[in-house]
Amino acid sequence: GLDHATLRPEATPTLEKLADVLKARSAPAVEVQGHTDNVGAAGDAERQLLSDARARTVATWLAAHGVPASKLSSKGYGKTRPLAANDSDLGRAMNRRIEIVRKDCSR
Protein backbone atom coordinates (compact mmCIF):
# COMPACT_ATOMS: atom_id res chain seq x y z
CA GLY A 1 0.00 0.00 0.00
CA LEU A 2 0.95 3.64 -0.32
CA ASP A 3 1.43 4.23 3.38
CA HIS A 4 3.33 1.08 4.30
CA ALA A 5 6.99 0.33 4.78
CA THR A 6 6.86 -3.25 3.50
CA LEU A 7 8.86 -4.53 0.54
CA ARG A 8 7.03 -5.61 -2.59
CA PRO A 9 7.98 -9.09 -3.86
CA GLU A 10 9.09 -7.65 -7.20
CA ALA A 11 11.75 -5.64 -5.37
CA THR A 12 13.62 -8.80 -4.35
CA PRO A 13 15.70 -9.34 -7.53
CA THR A 14 16.88 -5.72 -7.43
CA LEU A 15 17.74 -6.00 -3.74
CA GLU A 16 19.62 -9.25 -4.33
CA LYS A 17 21.74 -7.58 -7.04
CA LEU A 18 22.38 -4.62 -4.75
CA ALA A 19 23.35 -6.91 -1.86
CA ASP A 20 25.85 -8.72 -4.12
CA VAL A 21 27.45 -5.40 -5.08
CA LEU A 22 27.61 -4.17 -1.50
CA LYS A 23 29.09 -7.44 -0.21
CA ALA A 24 32.20 -6.92 -2.34
CA ARG A 25 35.15 -5.99 -0.16
CA SER A 26 35.79 -2.86 -2.23
CA ALA A 27 32.17 -1.67 -2.00
CA PRO A 28 31.64 1.77 -0.45
CA ALA A 29 29.48 2.47 2.58
CA VAL A 30 26.03 3.62 1.51
CA GLU A 31 23.07 5.49 2.89
CA VAL A 32 19.65 4.06 2.08
CA GLN A 33 17.43 7.09 1.54
CA GLY A 34 13.64 6.97 1.73
CA HIS A 35 11.50 9.51 -0.13
CA THR A 36 7.74 10.07 -0.35
CA ASP A 37 5.30 12.05 -2.45
CA ASN A 38 3.02 14.72 -0.96
CA VAL A 39 -0.27 12.81 -1.19
CA GLY A 40 -2.32 11.13 1.50
CA ALA A 41 -3.72 11.93 4.90
CA ALA A 42 -0.30 11.84 6.55
CA GLY A 43 1.19 15.16 7.52
CA ASP A 44 4.84 16.05 6.99
CA ALA A 45 5.96 14.47 10.26
CA GLU A 46 4.25 11.18 9.45
CA ARG A 47 5.68 11.30 5.93
CA GLN A 48 9.13 11.76 7.42
CA LEU A 49 8.61 8.73 9.69
CA LEU A 50 7.27 6.67 6.80
CA SER A 51 10.24 7.47 4.56
CA ASP A 52 12.55 6.64 7.47
CA ALA A 53 10.79 3.32 8.06
CA ARG A 54 10.97 2.43 4.36
CA ALA A 55 14.69 3.17 4.22
CA ARG A 56 15.26 1.18 7.42
CA THR A 57 13.31 -1.77 5.98
CA VAL A 58 15.64 -1.88 2.97
CA ALA A 59 18.79 -1.49 5.10
CA THR A 60 17.58 -4.27 7.42
CA TRP A 61 16.91 -6.55 4.44
CA LEU A 62 20.39 -5.90 3.05
CA ALA A 63 22.01 -6.60 6.43
CA ALA A 64 20.01 -9.82 6.74
CA HIS A 65 21.34 -10.87 3.33
CA GLY A 66 25.01 -10.52 4.17
CA VAL A 67 25.83 -6.85 3.69
CA PRO A 68 28.02 -5.68 6.61
CA ALA A 69 25.95 -3.44 8.86
CA SER A 70 28.97 -1.14 9.10
CA LYS A 71 28.42 -0.26 5.42
CA LEU A 72 24.77 0.62 5.89
CA SER A 73 22.93 3.60 7.24
CA SER A 74 19.40 4.74 6.49
CA LYS A 75 17.57 8.01 6.58
CA GLY A 76 14.16 9.30 5.57
CA TYR A 77 13.83 12.56 3.68
CA GLY A 78 10.02 12.67 3.48
CA LYS A 79 8.88 14.87 0.61
CA THR A 80 11.84 17.26 0.81
CA ARG A 81 13.68 15.95 -2.29
CA PRO A 82 11.14 15.37 -5.04
CA LEU A 83 12.45 14.20 -8.41
CA ALA A 84 9.31 15.35 -10.19
CA ALA A 85 6.25 17.53 -9.64
CA ASN A 86 3.61 15.85 -7.46
CA ASP A 87 0.83 16.86 -9.87
CA SER A 88 0.57 13.55 -11.75
CA ASP A 89 0.53 9.84 -10.91
CA LEU A 90 3.86 9.42 -12.68
CA GLY A 91 5.47 12.30 -10.82
CA ARG A 92 4.24 11.02 -7.48
CA ALA A 93 5.42 7.50 -8.31
CA MET A 94 8.89 8.89 -9.08
CA ASN A 95 8.90 10.67 -5.73
CA ARG A 96 7.99 7.51 -3.76
CA ARG A 97 11.36 5.86 -3.94
CA ILE A 98 14.38 4.48 -2.21
CA GLU A 99 17.81 5.73 -3.27
CA ILE A 100 21.13 4.13 -2.42
CA VAL A 101 23.79 6.82 -2.12
CA ARG A 102 27.51 6.36 -1.53
CA LYS A 103 28.56 7.96 1.72
CA ASP A 104 31.74 9.32 0.12
CA CYS A 105 29.87 11.23 -2.61
CA SER A 106 27.65 13.86 -1.17
CA ARG A 107 25.43 15.65 -3.63
mmCIF file of N, CA and C in Angstrom:
data_model
loop_
_atom_site.group_PDB
_atom_site.id
_atom_site.type_symbol
_atom_site.label_atom_id
_atom_site.label_comp_id
_atom_site.label_asym_id
_atom_site.label_seq_id
_atom_site.Cartn_x
_atom_site.Cartn_y
_atom_site.Cartn_z
ATOM 1 N N GLY A 1 0.820 -1.203 0.000
ATOM 2 C CA GLY A 1 0.000 0.000 0.000
ATOM 3 C C GLY A 1 0.861 1.263 0.000
ATOM 4 N N LEU A 2 0.221 2.379 -0.217
ATOM 5 C CA LEU A 2 0.949 3.636 -0.323
ATOM 6 C C LEU A 2 1.595 4.051 0.993
ATOM 7 N N ASP A 3 0.922 3.738 2.104
ATOM 8 C CA ASP A 3 1.433 4.235 3.379
ATOM 9 C C ASP A 3 2.059 3.133 4.217
ATOM 10 N N HIS A 4 2.691 2.177 3.565
ATOM 11 C CA HIS A 4 3.326 1.081 4.295
ATOM 12 C C HIS A 4 4.823 1.063 4.026
ATOM 13 N N ALA A 5 5.542 0.408 4.917
ATOM 14 C CA ALA A 5 6.994 0.325 4.781
ATOM 15 C C ALA A 5 7.415 -1.106 4.479
ATOM 16 N N THR A 6 6.528 -1.864 3.828
ATOM 17 C CA THR A 6 6.860 -3.247 3.504
ATOM 18 C C THR A 6 7.449 -3.316 2.098
ATOM 19 N N LEU A 7 8.237 -4.356 1.852
ATOM 20 C CA LEU A 7 8.862 -4.525 0.541
ATOM 21 C C LEU A 7 7.934 -5.310 -0.370
ATOM 22 N N ARG A 8 7.811 -4.865 -1.609
ATOM 23 C CA ARG A 8 7.026 -5.613 -2.586
ATOM 24 C C ARG A 8 7.871 -6.780 -3.094
ATOM 25 N N PRO A 9 7.222 -7.920 -3.391
ATOM 26 C CA PRO A 9 7.976 -9.091 -3.858
ATOM 27 C C PRO A 9 8.824 -8.793 -5.091
ATOM 28 N N GLU A 10 8.325 -7.926 -5.974
ATOM 29 C CA GLU A 10 9.088 -7.650 -7.205
ATOM 30 C C GLU A 10 10.366 -6.860 -6.931
ATOM 31 N N ALA A 11 10.516 -6.361 -5.706
ATOM 32 C CA ALA A 11 11.750 -5.637 -5.367
ATOM 33 C C ALA A 11 12.902 -6.597 -5.074
ATOM 34 N N THR A 12 12.589 -7.861 -4.796
ATOM 35 C CA THR A 12 13.617 -8.801 -4.345
ATOM 36 C C THR A 12 14.788 -8.965 -5.319
ATOM 37 N N PRO A 13 14.542 -9.176 -6.631
ATOM 38 C CA PRO A 13 15.696 -9.341 -7.533
ATOM 39 C C PRO A 13 16.640 -8.140 -7.525
ATOM 40 N N THR A 14 16.063 -6.934 -7.476
ATOM 41 C CA THR A 14 16.879 -5.723 -7.433
ATOM 42 C C THR A 14 17.684 -5.669 -6.147
ATOM 43 N N LEU A 15 17.037 -6.011 -5.025
ATOM 44 C CA LEU A 15 17.736 -5.997 -3.741
ATOM 45 C C LEU A 15 18.838 -7.044 -3.703
ATOM 46 N N GLU A 16 18.590 -8.203 -4.313
ATOM 47 C CA GLU A 16 19.617 -9.249 -4.327
ATOM 48 C C GLU A 16 20.844 -8.783 -5.112
ATOM 49 N N LYS A 17 20.617 -8.117 -6.260
ATOM 50 C CA LYS A 17 21.742 -7.582 -7.040
ATOM 51 C C LYS A 17 22.504 -6.549 -6.220
ATOM 52 N N LEU A 18 21.763 -5.666 -5.562
ATOM 53 C CA LEU A 18 22.377 -4.622 -4.753
ATOM 54 C C LEU A 18 23.197 -5.239 -3.618
ATOM 55 N N ALA A 19 22.634 -6.258 -2.957
ATOM 56 C CA ALA A 19 23.350 -6.914 -1.863
ATOM 57 C C ALA A 19 24.666 -7.510 -2.368
ATOM 58 N N ASP A 20 24.621 -8.138 -3.557
ATOM 59 C CA ASP A 20 25.849 -8.720 -4.116
ATOM 60 C C ASP A 20 26.913 -7.655 -4.330
ATOM 61 N N VAL A 21 26.505 -6.502 -4.843
ATOM 62 C CA VAL A 21 27.449 -5.404 -5.083
ATOM 63 C C VAL A 21 28.041 -4.915 -3.761
ATOM 64 N N LEU A 22 27.168 -4.737 -2.766
ATOM 65 C CA LEU A 22 27.612 -4.166 -1.498
ATOM 66 C C LEU A 22 28.431 -5.147 -0.659
ATOM 67 N N LYS A 23 28.321 -6.449 -0.956
ATOM 68 C CA LYS A 23 29.093 -7.441 -0.211
ATOM 69 C C LYS A 23 30.546 -7.491 -0.677
ATOM 70 N N ALA A 24 30.821 -6.924 -1.846
ATOM 71 C CA ALA A 24 32.204 -6.916 -2.337
ATOM 72 C C ALA A 24 33.076 -6.132 -1.366
ATOM 73 N N ARG A 25 34.278 -6.624 -1.149
ATOM 74 C CA ARG A 25 35.149 -5.985 -0.161
ATOM 75 C C ARG A 25 35.414 -4.526 -0.499
ATOM 76 N N SER A 26 35.469 -4.223 -1.794
ATOM 77 C CA SER A 26 35.786 -2.855 -2.225
ATOM 78 C C SER A 26 34.563 -1.934 -2.247
ATOM 79 N N ALA A 27 33.392 -2.471 -1.907
ATOM 80 C CA ALA A 27 32.171 -1.666 -1.998
ATOM 81 C C ALA A 27 32.198 -0.530 -0.979
ATOM 82 N N PRO A 28 31.682 0.626 -1.373
ATOM 83 C CA PRO A 28 31.644 1.765 -0.446
ATOM 84 C C PRO A 28 30.531 1.613 0.573
ATOM 85 N N ALA A 29 30.609 2.366 1.647
ATOM 86 C CA ALA A 29 29.482 2.468 2.579
ATOM 87 C C ALA A 29 28.384 3.284 1.904
ATOM 88 N N VAL A 30 27.150 2.937 2.163
ATOM 89 C CA VAL A 30 26.032 3.623 1.514
ATOM 90 C C VAL A 30 24.984 4.058 2.528
ATOM 91 N N GLU A 31 24.242 5.075 2.131
ATOM 92 C CA GLU A 31 23.070 5.491 2.890
ATOM 93 C C GLU A 31 21.843 5.112 2.078
ATOM 94 N N VAL A 32 20.925 4.380 2.707
ATOM 95 C CA VAL A 32 19.649 4.058 2.083
ATOM 96 C C VAL A 32 18.709 5.213 2.390
ATOM 97 N N GLN A 33 18.249 5.893 1.354
ATOM 98 C CA GLN A 33 17.427 7.088 1.544
ATOM 99 C C GLN A 33 15.980 6.807 1.132
ATOM 100 N N GLY A 34 15.048 7.125 2.034
ATOM 101 C CA GLY A 34 13.635 6.968 1.727
ATOM 102 C C GLY A 34 13.017 8.297 1.356
ATOM 103 N N HIS A 35 12.166 8.282 0.336
ATOM 104 C CA HIS A 35 11.504 9.507 -0.131
ATOM 105 C C HIS A 35 10.020 9.228 -0.344
ATOM 106 N N THR A 36 9.186 10.232 -0.139
ATOM 107 C CA THR A 36 7.743 10.075 -0.349
ATOM 108 C C THR A 36 7.222 11.179 -1.266
ATOM 109 N N ASP A 37 5.971 10.972 -1.719
ATOM 110 C CA ASP A 37 5.296 12.051 -2.450
ATOM 111 C C ASP A 37 4.560 12.923 -1.426
ATOM 112 N N ASN A 38 3.692 13.805 -1.896
ATOM 113 C CA ASN A 38 3.021 14.720 -0.962
ATOM 114 C C ASN A 38 1.542 14.404 -0.809
ATOM 115 N N VAL A 39 1.145 13.167 -1.163
ATOM 116 C CA VAL A 39 -0.267 12.809 -1.187
ATOM 117 C C VAL A 39 -0.616 11.919 -0.003
ATOM 118 N N GLY A 40 -1.859 12.012 0.441
ATOM 119 C CA GLY A 40 -2.319 11.133 1.504
ATOM 120 C C GLY A 40 -2.649 11.937 2.744
ATOM 121 N N ALA A 41 -3.256 11.250 3.697
ATOM 122 C CA ALA A 41 -3.716 11.927 4.903
ATOM 123 C C ALA A 41 -2.547 12.312 5.810
ATOM 124 N N ALA A 42 -1.426 11.620 5.635
ATOM 125 C CA ALA A 42 -0.304 11.837 6.549
ATOM 126 C C ALA A 42 0.246 13.252 6.407
ATOM 127 N N GLY A 43 0.542 13.856 7.537
ATOM 128 C CA GLY A 43 1.193 15.159 7.517
ATOM 129 C C GLY A 43 2.687 14.993 7.293
ATOM 130 N N ASP A 44 3.404 16.105 7.276
ATOM 131 C CA ASP A 44 4.837 16.055 6.991
ATOM 132 C C ASP A 44 5.599 15.188 7.978
ATOM 133 N N ALA A 45 5.242 15.249 9.254
ATOM 134 C CA ALA A 45 5.963 14.474 10.264
ATOM 135 C C ALA A 45 5.770 12.978 10.025
ATOM 136 N N GLU A 46 4.524 12.585 9.725
ATOM 137 C CA GLU A 46 4.252 11.177 9.449
ATOM 138 C C GLU A 46 4.975 10.718 8.186
ATOM 139 N N ARG A 47 4.997 11.601 7.194
ATOM 140 C CA ARG A 47 5.679 11.296 5.934
ATOM 141 C C ARG A 47 7.171 11.055 6.176
ATOM 142 N N GLN A 48 7.719 11.885 7.047
ATOM 143 C CA GLN A 48 9.127 11.760 7.422
ATOM 144 C C GLN A 48 9.366 10.395 8.073
ATOM 145 N N LEU A 49 8.485 10.024 9.003
ATOM 146 C CA LEU A 49 8.611 8.732 9.688
ATOM 147 C C LEU A 49 8.453 7.579 8.709
ATOM 148 N N LEU A 50 7.506 7.713 7.780
ATOM 149 C CA LEU A 50 7.272 6.667 6.798
ATOM 150 C C LEU A 50 8.500 6.479 5.907
ATOM 151 N N SER A 51 9.069 7.577 5.436
ATOM 152 C CA SER A 51 10.238 7.469 4.564
ATOM 153 C C SER A 51 11.407 6.862 5.335
ATOM 154 N N ASP A 52 11.512 7.199 6.613
ATOM 155 C CA ASP A 52 12.548 6.641 7.472
ATOM 156 C C ASP A 52 12.352 5.131 7.630
ATOM 157 N N ALA A 53 11.097 4.737 7.878
ATOM 158 C CA ALA A 53 10.786 3.316 8.062
ATOM 159 C C ALA A 53 11.060 2.529 6.787
ATOM 160 N N ARG A 54 10.724 3.113 5.637
ATOM 161 C CA ARG A 54 10.972 2.431 4.361
ATOM 162 C C ARG A 54 12.475 2.234 4.133
ATOM 163 N N ALA A 55 13.239 3.271 4.403
ATOM 164 C CA ALA A 55 14.688 3.170 4.224
ATOM 165 C C ALA A 55 15.268 2.123 5.179
ATOM 166 N N ARG A 56 14.772 2.128 6.423
ATOM 167 C CA ARG A 56 15.263 1.181 7.421
ATOM 168 C C ARG A 56 14.921 -0.252 7.031
ATOM 169 N N THR A 57 13.726 -0.441 6.437
ATOM 170 C CA THR A 57 13.309 -1.766 5.975
ATOM 171 C C THR A 57 14.290 -2.312 4.944
ATOM 172 N N VAL A 58 14.692 -1.458 4.005
ATOM 173 C CA VAL A 58 15.637 -1.880 2.968
ATOM 174 C C VAL A 58 17.014 -2.167 3.579
ATOM 175 N N ALA A 59 17.477 -1.287 4.463
ATOM 176 C CA ALA A 59 18.786 -1.489 5.098
ATOM 177 C C ALA A 59 18.785 -2.778 5.916
ATOM 178 N N THR A 60 17.695 -3.047 6.614
ATOM 179 C CA THR A 60 17.585 -4.273 7.415
ATOM 180 C C THR A 60 17.621 -5.503 6.522
ATOM 181 N N TRP A 61 16.910 -5.438 5.395
ATOM 182 C CA TRP A 61 16.909 -6.554 4.437
ATOM 183 C C TRP A 61 18.331 -6.814 3.934
ATOM 184 N N LEU A 62 19.031 -5.751 3.566
ATOM 185 C CA LEU A 62 20.392 -5.902 3.049
ATOM 186 C C LEU A 62 21.307 -6.530 4.101
ATOM 187 N N ALA A 63 21.184 -6.059 5.347
ATOM 188 C CA ALA A 63 22.013 -6.600 6.425
ATOM 189 C C ALA A 63 21.699 -8.080 6.649
ATOM 190 N N ALA A 64 20.423 -8.430 6.550
ATOM 191 C CA ALA A 64 20.012 -9.825 6.742
ATOM 192 C C ALA A 64 20.514 -10.714 5.605
ATOM 193 N N HIS A 65 20.863 -10.113 4.479
ATOM 194 C CA HIS A 65 21.344 -10.872 3.326
ATOM 195 C C HIS A 65 22.846 -10.700 3.121
ATOM 196 N N GLY A 66 23.552 -10.427 4.205
ATOM 197 C CA GLY A 66 25.008 -10.524 4.168
ATOM 198 C C GLY A 66 25.780 -9.245 3.958
ATOM 199 N N VAL A 67 25.097 -8.110 3.824
ATOM 200 C CA VAL A 67 25.827 -6.848 3.687
ATOM 201 C C VAL A 67 26.263 -6.407 5.087
ATOM 202 N N PRO A 68 27.558 -6.100 5.280
ATOM 203 C CA PRO A 68 28.015 -5.683 6.609
ATOM 204 C C PRO A 68 27.245 -4.453 7.096
ATOM 205 N N ALA A 69 26.723 -4.550 8.311
ATOM 206 C CA ALA A 69 25.947 -3.437 8.862
ATOM 207 C C ALA A 69 26.780 -2.161 8.924
ATOM 208 N N SER A 70 28.086 -2.314 9.035
ATOM 209 C CA SER A 70 28.965 -1.137 9.104
ATOM 210 C C SER A 70 28.950 -0.340 7.807
ATOM 211 N N LYS A 71 28.487 -0.968 6.721
ATOM 212 C CA LYS A 71 28.424 -0.262 5.425
ATOM 213 C C LYS A 71 27.068 0.372 5.188
ATOM 214 N N LEU A 72 26.144 0.199 6.130
ATOM 215 C CA LEU A 72 24.766 0.625 5.890
ATOM 216 C C LEU A 72 24.311 1.673 6.887
ATOM 217 N N SER A 73 23.693 2.709 6.378
ATOM 218 C CA SER A 73 22.933 3.604 7.241
ATOM 219 C C SER A 73 21.656 3.922 6.477
ATOM 220 N N SER A 74 20.655 4.416 7.174
ATOM 221 C CA SER A 74 19.404 4.736 6.490
ATOM 222 C C SER A 74 18.850 6.029 7.040
ATOM 223 N N LYS A 75 18.133 6.730 6.180
ATOM 224 C CA LYS A 75 17.567 8.008 6.582
ATOM 225 C C LYS A 75 16.360 8.323 5.714
ATOM 226 N N GLY A 76 15.330 8.871 6.335
ATOM 227 C CA GLY A 76 14.161 9.302 5.575
ATOM 228 C C GLY A 76 14.225 10.782 5.282
ATOM 229 N N TYR A 77 13.840 11.148 4.084
ATOM 230 C CA TYR A 77 13.831 12.557 3.684
ATOM 231 C C TYR A 77 12.420 13.067 3.411
ATOM 232 N N GLY A 78 11.406 12.233 3.695
ATOM 233 C CA GLY A 78 10.021 12.670 3.484
ATOM 234 C C GLY A 78 9.808 13.152 2.065
ATOM 235 N N LYS A 79 9.173 14.326 1.950
ATOM 236 C CA LYS A 79 8.877 14.868 0.611
ATOM 237 C C LYS A 79 9.836 16.006 0.254
ATOM 238 N N THR A 80 10.970 16.094 0.966
ATOM 239 C CA THR A 80 11.844 17.259 0.809
ATOM 240 C C THR A 80 12.712 17.214 -0.444
ATOM 241 N N ARG A 81 12.823 16.043 -1.096
ATOM 242 C CA ARG A 81 13.679 15.950 -2.286
ATOM 243 C C ARG A 81 12.941 15.314 -3.456
ATOM 244 N N PRO A 82 11.878 15.971 -3.921
ATOM 245 C CA PRO A 82 11.137 15.373 -5.044
ATOM 246 C C PRO A 82 11.975 15.351 -6.317
ATOM 247 N N LEU A 83 11.809 14.278 -7.094
ATOM 248 C CA LEU A 83 12.448 14.203 -8.411
ATOM 249 C C LEU A 83 11.567 14.857 -9.463
ATOM 250 N N ALA A 84 10.267 14.872 -9.196
ATOM 251 C CA ALA A 84 9.306 15.351 -10.189
ATOM 252 C C ALA A 84 8.208 16.122 -9.466
ATOM 253 N N ALA A 85 7.394 16.838 -10.234
ATOM 254 C CA ALA A 85 6.255 17.529 -9.640
ATOM 255 C C ALA A 85 5.257 16.483 -9.134
ATOM 256 N N ASN A 86 4.576 16.780 -8.044
ATOM 257 C CA ASN A 86 3.613 15.851 -7.464
ATOM 258 C C ASN A 86 2.219 16.022 -8.074
ATOM 259 N N ASP A 87 2.141 16.558 -9.287
ATOM 260 C CA ASP A 87 0.832 16.862 -9.871
ATOM 261 C C ASP A 87 0.350 15.790 -10.849
ATOM 262 N N SER A 88 1.033 14.643 -10.898
ATOM 263 C CA SER A 88 0.570 13.547 -11.750
ATOM 264 C C SER A 88 0.915 12.233 -11.070
ATOM 265 N N ASP A 89 0.230 11.159 -11.486
ATOM 266 C CA ASP A 89 0.532 9.843 -10.906
ATOM 267 C C ASP A 89 1.984 9.474 -11.150
ATOM 268 N N LEU A 90 2.476 9.766 -12.358
ATOM 269 C CA LEU A 90 3.859 9.424 -12.681
ATOM 270 C C LEU A 90 4.828 10.204 -11.798
ATOM 271 N N GLY A 91 4.594 11.481 -11.653
ATOM 272 C CA GLY A 91 5.468 12.298 -10.819
ATOM 273 C C GLY A 91 5.490 11.817 -9.382
ATOM 274 N N ARG A 92 4.296 11.500 -8.863
ATOM 275 C CA ARG A 92 4.236 11.016 -7.478
ATOM 276 C C ARG A 92 4.933 9.668 -7.347
ATOM 277 N N ALA A 93 4.765 8.809 -8.358
ATOM 278 C CA ALA A 93 5.421 7.497 -8.315
ATOM 279 C C ALA A 93 6.940 7.670 -8.307
ATOM 280 N N MET A 94 7.446 8.642 -9.057
ATOM 281 C CA MET A 94 8.893 8.894 -9.084
ATOM 282 C C MET A 94 9.379 9.406 -7.731
ATOM 283 N N ASN A 95 8.515 10.096 -7.021
ATOM 284 C CA ASN A 95 8.904 10.666 -5.731
ATOM 285 C C ASN A 95 8.822 9.664 -4.586
ATOM 286 N N ARG A 96 8.035 8.585 -4.765
ATOM 287 C CA ARG A 96 7.994 7.509 -3.760
ATOM 288 C C ARG A 96 9.095 6.538 -4.125
ATOM 289 N N ARG A 97 10.225 6.666 -3.491
ATOM 290 C CA ARG A 97 11.358 5.863 -3.942
ATOM 291 C C ARG A 97 12.352 5.654 -2.808
ATOM 292 N N ILE A 98 13.222 4.700 -3.063
ATOM 293 C CA ILE A 98 14.382 4.476 -2.208
ATOM 294 C C ILE A 98 15.602 4.757 -3.072
ATOM 295 N N GLU A 99 16.552 5.506 -2.555
ATOM 296 C CA GLU A 99 17.810 5.725 -3.268
ATOM 297 C C GLU A 99 18.944 5.175 -2.418
ATOM 298 N N ILE A 100 19.933 4.630 -3.092
ATOM 299 C CA ILE A 100 21.129 4.132 -2.417
ATOM 300 C C ILE A 100 22.263 5.071 -2.805
ATOM 301 N N VAL A 101 22.810 5.770 -1.836
ATOM 302 C CA VAL A 101 23.795 6.819 -2.122
ATOM 303 C C VAL A 101 25.091 6.509 -1.411
ATOM 304 N N ARG A 102 26.193 6.576 -2.162
ATOM 305 C CA ARG A 102 27.507 6.362 -1.533
ATOM 306 C C ARG A 102 27.770 7.430 -0.503
ATOM 307 N N LYS A 103 28.300 7.014 0.643
ATOM 308 C CA LYS A 103 28.563 7.958 1.719
ATOM 309 C C LYS A 103 29.699 8.911 1.345
ATOM 310 N N ASP A 104 30.592 8.473 0.446
ATOM 311 C CA ASP A 104 31.741 9.319 0.124
ATOM 312 C C ASP A 104 31.458 10.287 -1.013
ATOM 313 N N CYS A 105 30.257 10.260 -1.567
ATOM 314 C CA CYS A 105 29.873 11.229 -2.610
ATOM 315 C C CYS A 105 28.661 11.970 -2.115
ATOM 316 N N SER A 106 28.849 13.111 -1.551
ATOM 317 C CA SER A 106 27.652 13.858 -1.172
ATOM 318 C C SER A 106 27.239 14.717 -2.343
ATOM 319 N N ARG A 107 25.916 14.894 -2.473
ATOM 320 C CA ARG A 107 25.425 15.646 -3.629
ATOM 321 C C ARG A 107 25.352 17.113 -3.306
#
